[in-house]
Coordinates of C-alpha atoms in Angstrom, one line a residue:
X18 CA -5.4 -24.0 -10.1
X19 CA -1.9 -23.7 -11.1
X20 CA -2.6 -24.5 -14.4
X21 CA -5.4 -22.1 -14.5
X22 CA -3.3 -19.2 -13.1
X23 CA 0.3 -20.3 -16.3
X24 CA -2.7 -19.8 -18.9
X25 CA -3.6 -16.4 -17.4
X26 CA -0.2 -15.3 -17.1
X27 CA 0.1 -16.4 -20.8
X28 CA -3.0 -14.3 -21.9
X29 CA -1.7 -11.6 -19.6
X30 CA 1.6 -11.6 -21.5
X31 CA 0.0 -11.6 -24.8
X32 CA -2.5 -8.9 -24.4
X33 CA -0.8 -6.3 -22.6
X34 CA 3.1 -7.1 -24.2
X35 CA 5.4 -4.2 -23.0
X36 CA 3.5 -2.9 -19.9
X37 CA 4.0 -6.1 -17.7
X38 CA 7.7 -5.6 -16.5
X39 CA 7.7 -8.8 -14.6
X40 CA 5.6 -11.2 -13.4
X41 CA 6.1 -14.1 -10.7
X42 CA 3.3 -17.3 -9.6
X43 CA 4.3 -17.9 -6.1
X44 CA 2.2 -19.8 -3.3
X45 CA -0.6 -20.3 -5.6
X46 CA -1.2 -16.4 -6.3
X47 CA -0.1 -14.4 -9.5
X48 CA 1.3 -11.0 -9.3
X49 CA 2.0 -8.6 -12.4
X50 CA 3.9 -5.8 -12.4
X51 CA 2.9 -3.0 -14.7
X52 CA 4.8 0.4 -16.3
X53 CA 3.4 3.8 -15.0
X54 CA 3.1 4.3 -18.6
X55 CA -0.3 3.4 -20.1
X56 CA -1.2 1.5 -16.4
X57 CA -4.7 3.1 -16.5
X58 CA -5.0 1.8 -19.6
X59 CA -3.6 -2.1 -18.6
X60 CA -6.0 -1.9 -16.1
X61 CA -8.9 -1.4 -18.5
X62 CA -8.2 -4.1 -20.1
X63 CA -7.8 -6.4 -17.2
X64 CA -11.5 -5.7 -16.0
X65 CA -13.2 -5.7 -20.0
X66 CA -10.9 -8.3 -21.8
X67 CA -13.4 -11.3 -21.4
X68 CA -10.8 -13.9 -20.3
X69 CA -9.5 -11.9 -17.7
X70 CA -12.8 -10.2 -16.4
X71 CA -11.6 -8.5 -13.2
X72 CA -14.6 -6.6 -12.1
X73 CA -13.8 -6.3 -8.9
X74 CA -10.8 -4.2 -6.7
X75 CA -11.0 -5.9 -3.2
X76 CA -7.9 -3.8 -1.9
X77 CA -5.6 -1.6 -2.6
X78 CA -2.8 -0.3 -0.7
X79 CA 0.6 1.8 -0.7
X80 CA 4.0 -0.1 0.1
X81 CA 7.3 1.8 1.2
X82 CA 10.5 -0.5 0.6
X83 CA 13.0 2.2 1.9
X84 CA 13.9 -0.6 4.2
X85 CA 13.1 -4.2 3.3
X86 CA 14.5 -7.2 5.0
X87 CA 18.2 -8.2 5.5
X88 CA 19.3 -6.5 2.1
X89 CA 18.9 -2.7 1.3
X90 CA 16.3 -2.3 -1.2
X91 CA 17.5 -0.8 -4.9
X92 CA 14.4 0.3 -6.5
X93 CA 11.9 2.7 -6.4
X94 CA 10.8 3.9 -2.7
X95 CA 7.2 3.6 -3.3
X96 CA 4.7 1.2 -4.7
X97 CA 0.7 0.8 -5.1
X98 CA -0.8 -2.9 -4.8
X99 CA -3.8 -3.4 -6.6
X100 CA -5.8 -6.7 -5.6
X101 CA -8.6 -7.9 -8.3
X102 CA -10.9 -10.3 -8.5
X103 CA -12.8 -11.9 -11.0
X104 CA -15.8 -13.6 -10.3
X105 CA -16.6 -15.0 -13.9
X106 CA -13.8 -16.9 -13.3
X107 CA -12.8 -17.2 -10.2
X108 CA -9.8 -16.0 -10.1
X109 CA -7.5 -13.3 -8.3
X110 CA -4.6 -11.0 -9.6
X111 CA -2.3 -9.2 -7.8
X112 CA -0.9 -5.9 -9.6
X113 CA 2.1 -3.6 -8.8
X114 CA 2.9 -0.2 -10.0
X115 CA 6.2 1.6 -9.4
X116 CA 6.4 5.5 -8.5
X117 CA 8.8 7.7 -8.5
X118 CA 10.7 8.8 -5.1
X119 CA 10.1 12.8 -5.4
X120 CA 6.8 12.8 -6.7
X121 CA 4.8 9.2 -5.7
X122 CA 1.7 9.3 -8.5
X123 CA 0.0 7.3 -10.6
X124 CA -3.3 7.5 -12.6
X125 CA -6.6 7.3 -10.0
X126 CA -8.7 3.4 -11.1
X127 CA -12.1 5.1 -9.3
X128 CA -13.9 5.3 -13.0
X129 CA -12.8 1.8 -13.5
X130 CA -13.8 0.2 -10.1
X131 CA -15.5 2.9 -7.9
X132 CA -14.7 1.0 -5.1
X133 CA -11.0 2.2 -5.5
X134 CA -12.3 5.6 -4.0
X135 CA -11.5 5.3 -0.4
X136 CA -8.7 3.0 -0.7
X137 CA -7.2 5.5 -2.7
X138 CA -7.7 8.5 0.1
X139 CA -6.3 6.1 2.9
X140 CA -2.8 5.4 0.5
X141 CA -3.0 9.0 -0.1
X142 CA -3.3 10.0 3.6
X143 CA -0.9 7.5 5.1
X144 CA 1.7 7.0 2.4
X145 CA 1.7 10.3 0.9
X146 CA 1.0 8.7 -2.3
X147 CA -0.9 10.7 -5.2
X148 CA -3.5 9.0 -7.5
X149 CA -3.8 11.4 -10.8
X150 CA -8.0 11.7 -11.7
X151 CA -8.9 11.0 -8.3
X152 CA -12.4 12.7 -7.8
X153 CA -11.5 13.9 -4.0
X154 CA -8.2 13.2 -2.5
X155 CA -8.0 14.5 0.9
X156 CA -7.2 13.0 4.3
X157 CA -9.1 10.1 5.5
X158 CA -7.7 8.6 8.8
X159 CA -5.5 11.2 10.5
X160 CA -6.9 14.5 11.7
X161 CA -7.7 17.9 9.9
X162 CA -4.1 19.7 10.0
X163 CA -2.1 16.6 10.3
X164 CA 1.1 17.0 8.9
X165 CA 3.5 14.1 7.5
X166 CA 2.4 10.7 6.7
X167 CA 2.1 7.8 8.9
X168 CA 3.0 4.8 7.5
X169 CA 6.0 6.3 5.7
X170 CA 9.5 4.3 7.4
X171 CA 11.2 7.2 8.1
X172 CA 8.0 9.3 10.1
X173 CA 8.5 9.5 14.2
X174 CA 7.6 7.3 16.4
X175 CA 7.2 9.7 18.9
X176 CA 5.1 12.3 18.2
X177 CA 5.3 16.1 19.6
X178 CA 1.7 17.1 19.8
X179 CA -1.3 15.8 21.5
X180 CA -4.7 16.6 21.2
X181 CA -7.2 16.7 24.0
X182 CA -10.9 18.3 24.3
X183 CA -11.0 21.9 26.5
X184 CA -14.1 21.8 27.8
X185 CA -13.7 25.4 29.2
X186 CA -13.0 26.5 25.7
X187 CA -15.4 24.6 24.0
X188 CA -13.0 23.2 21.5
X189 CA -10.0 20.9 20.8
X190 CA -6.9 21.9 21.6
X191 CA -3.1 21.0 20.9
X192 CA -0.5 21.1 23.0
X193 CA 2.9 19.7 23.4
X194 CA 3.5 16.4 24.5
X195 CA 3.9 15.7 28.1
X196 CA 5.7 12.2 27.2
X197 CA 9.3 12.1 26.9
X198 CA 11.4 10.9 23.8
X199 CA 12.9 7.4 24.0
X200 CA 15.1 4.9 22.0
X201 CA 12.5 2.0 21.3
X202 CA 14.9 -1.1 21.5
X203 CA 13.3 -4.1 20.0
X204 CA 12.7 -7.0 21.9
X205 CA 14.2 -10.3 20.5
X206 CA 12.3 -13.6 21.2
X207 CA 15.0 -16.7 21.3
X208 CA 14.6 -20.2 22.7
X209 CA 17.4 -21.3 24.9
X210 CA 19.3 -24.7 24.8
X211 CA 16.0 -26.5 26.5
X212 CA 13.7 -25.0 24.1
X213 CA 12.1 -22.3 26.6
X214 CA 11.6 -19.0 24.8
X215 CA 13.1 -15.9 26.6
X216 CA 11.9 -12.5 25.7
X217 CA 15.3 -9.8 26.3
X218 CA 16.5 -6.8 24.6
X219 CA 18.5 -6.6 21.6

């Protein structure tokens, strides 16, 4: 398989040249990152070039690295993950794209694999990410007038407004939130010199 995967990443290389700014085979799985510019296009050519043949998008979802790990994270904020598959060969390819910070977009894949359609409206509606072509990005998780994005690092934990159905008018209603704020402290898991694990507060 790893041989299978080097000959890809050769091809890959080869046909697309400039637009693959890096590429890493780790764990058995290849992942290619592309440029913004001419990534509609790259991906094109993944799914019709004959010895790549990715027909399929099996996921696709929004990361934010404004804090990642141990280290403070130096690129770009935000990032779209494309997984494809193809079954002529057998084979899987992960792809990352890049946006910018202000204004997270990058061209829409539905005319290339239609099944990009809702995964694109759930990174739009949690991430806040924008996907250039798309045939109808609006909300698809959260609720009509939902303001911010949820999966963003830096949105509340604690919300302000709750939801609830009046029955005496008829209709849903928002209200304040009858919760109060908290600090959340994490809860650090350690085992002790007899190898018992004890669950206590940071």
């Amino acid at each position: 398989m790893t041989d299978l995967l080097e000959n890809l990443h050769l091809h890959i290389y080869e046909g697309l040249g400039e637009k693959v700014r890096d590429a890493r085979l780790r764990l058995g799985e290849l992942t290619i990152e592309l440029d913004r510019e001419g990534f509609w296009a790259a991906c094109r050519w993944l799914r019709d070039d004959s010895a790549c043949a990715f027909d399929q998008l099996v996921d696709l979802c929004g990361v934010d690295y404004r804090e990642y790990g141990d280290t403070p994270w130096e690129g770009p904020r935000f990032a779209v993950v494309y997984h494809l598959l193809s079954l002529r060969h057998n084979q899987r390819l992960r792809v990352r794209v890049f946006l910018d910070d202000e204004i997270p977009v990058v061209p829409s894949v539905v005319d290339l694999w239609s099944s990009a359609n809702w995964f694109e409206r759930e990174a739009f509606d949690l991430f806040g990410l924008l996907f250039d072509g798309h045939p109808d990005l609006r909300r698809l998780l959260t609720d009509y007038g939902f303001v911010g994005h949820p999966f963003r690092k830096d949105f509340p934990l604690v919300g302000t407004v709750e939801m609830r159905y009046d029955a005496d008018r008829q209709r849903v209603i928002y209200e304040p939130t009858r919760t109060e704020e908290r600090d959340v402290v994490p809860r650090i898991i350690r085992a002790d010199e007899e190898g018992r694990y004890n669950a206590r507060n940071q």
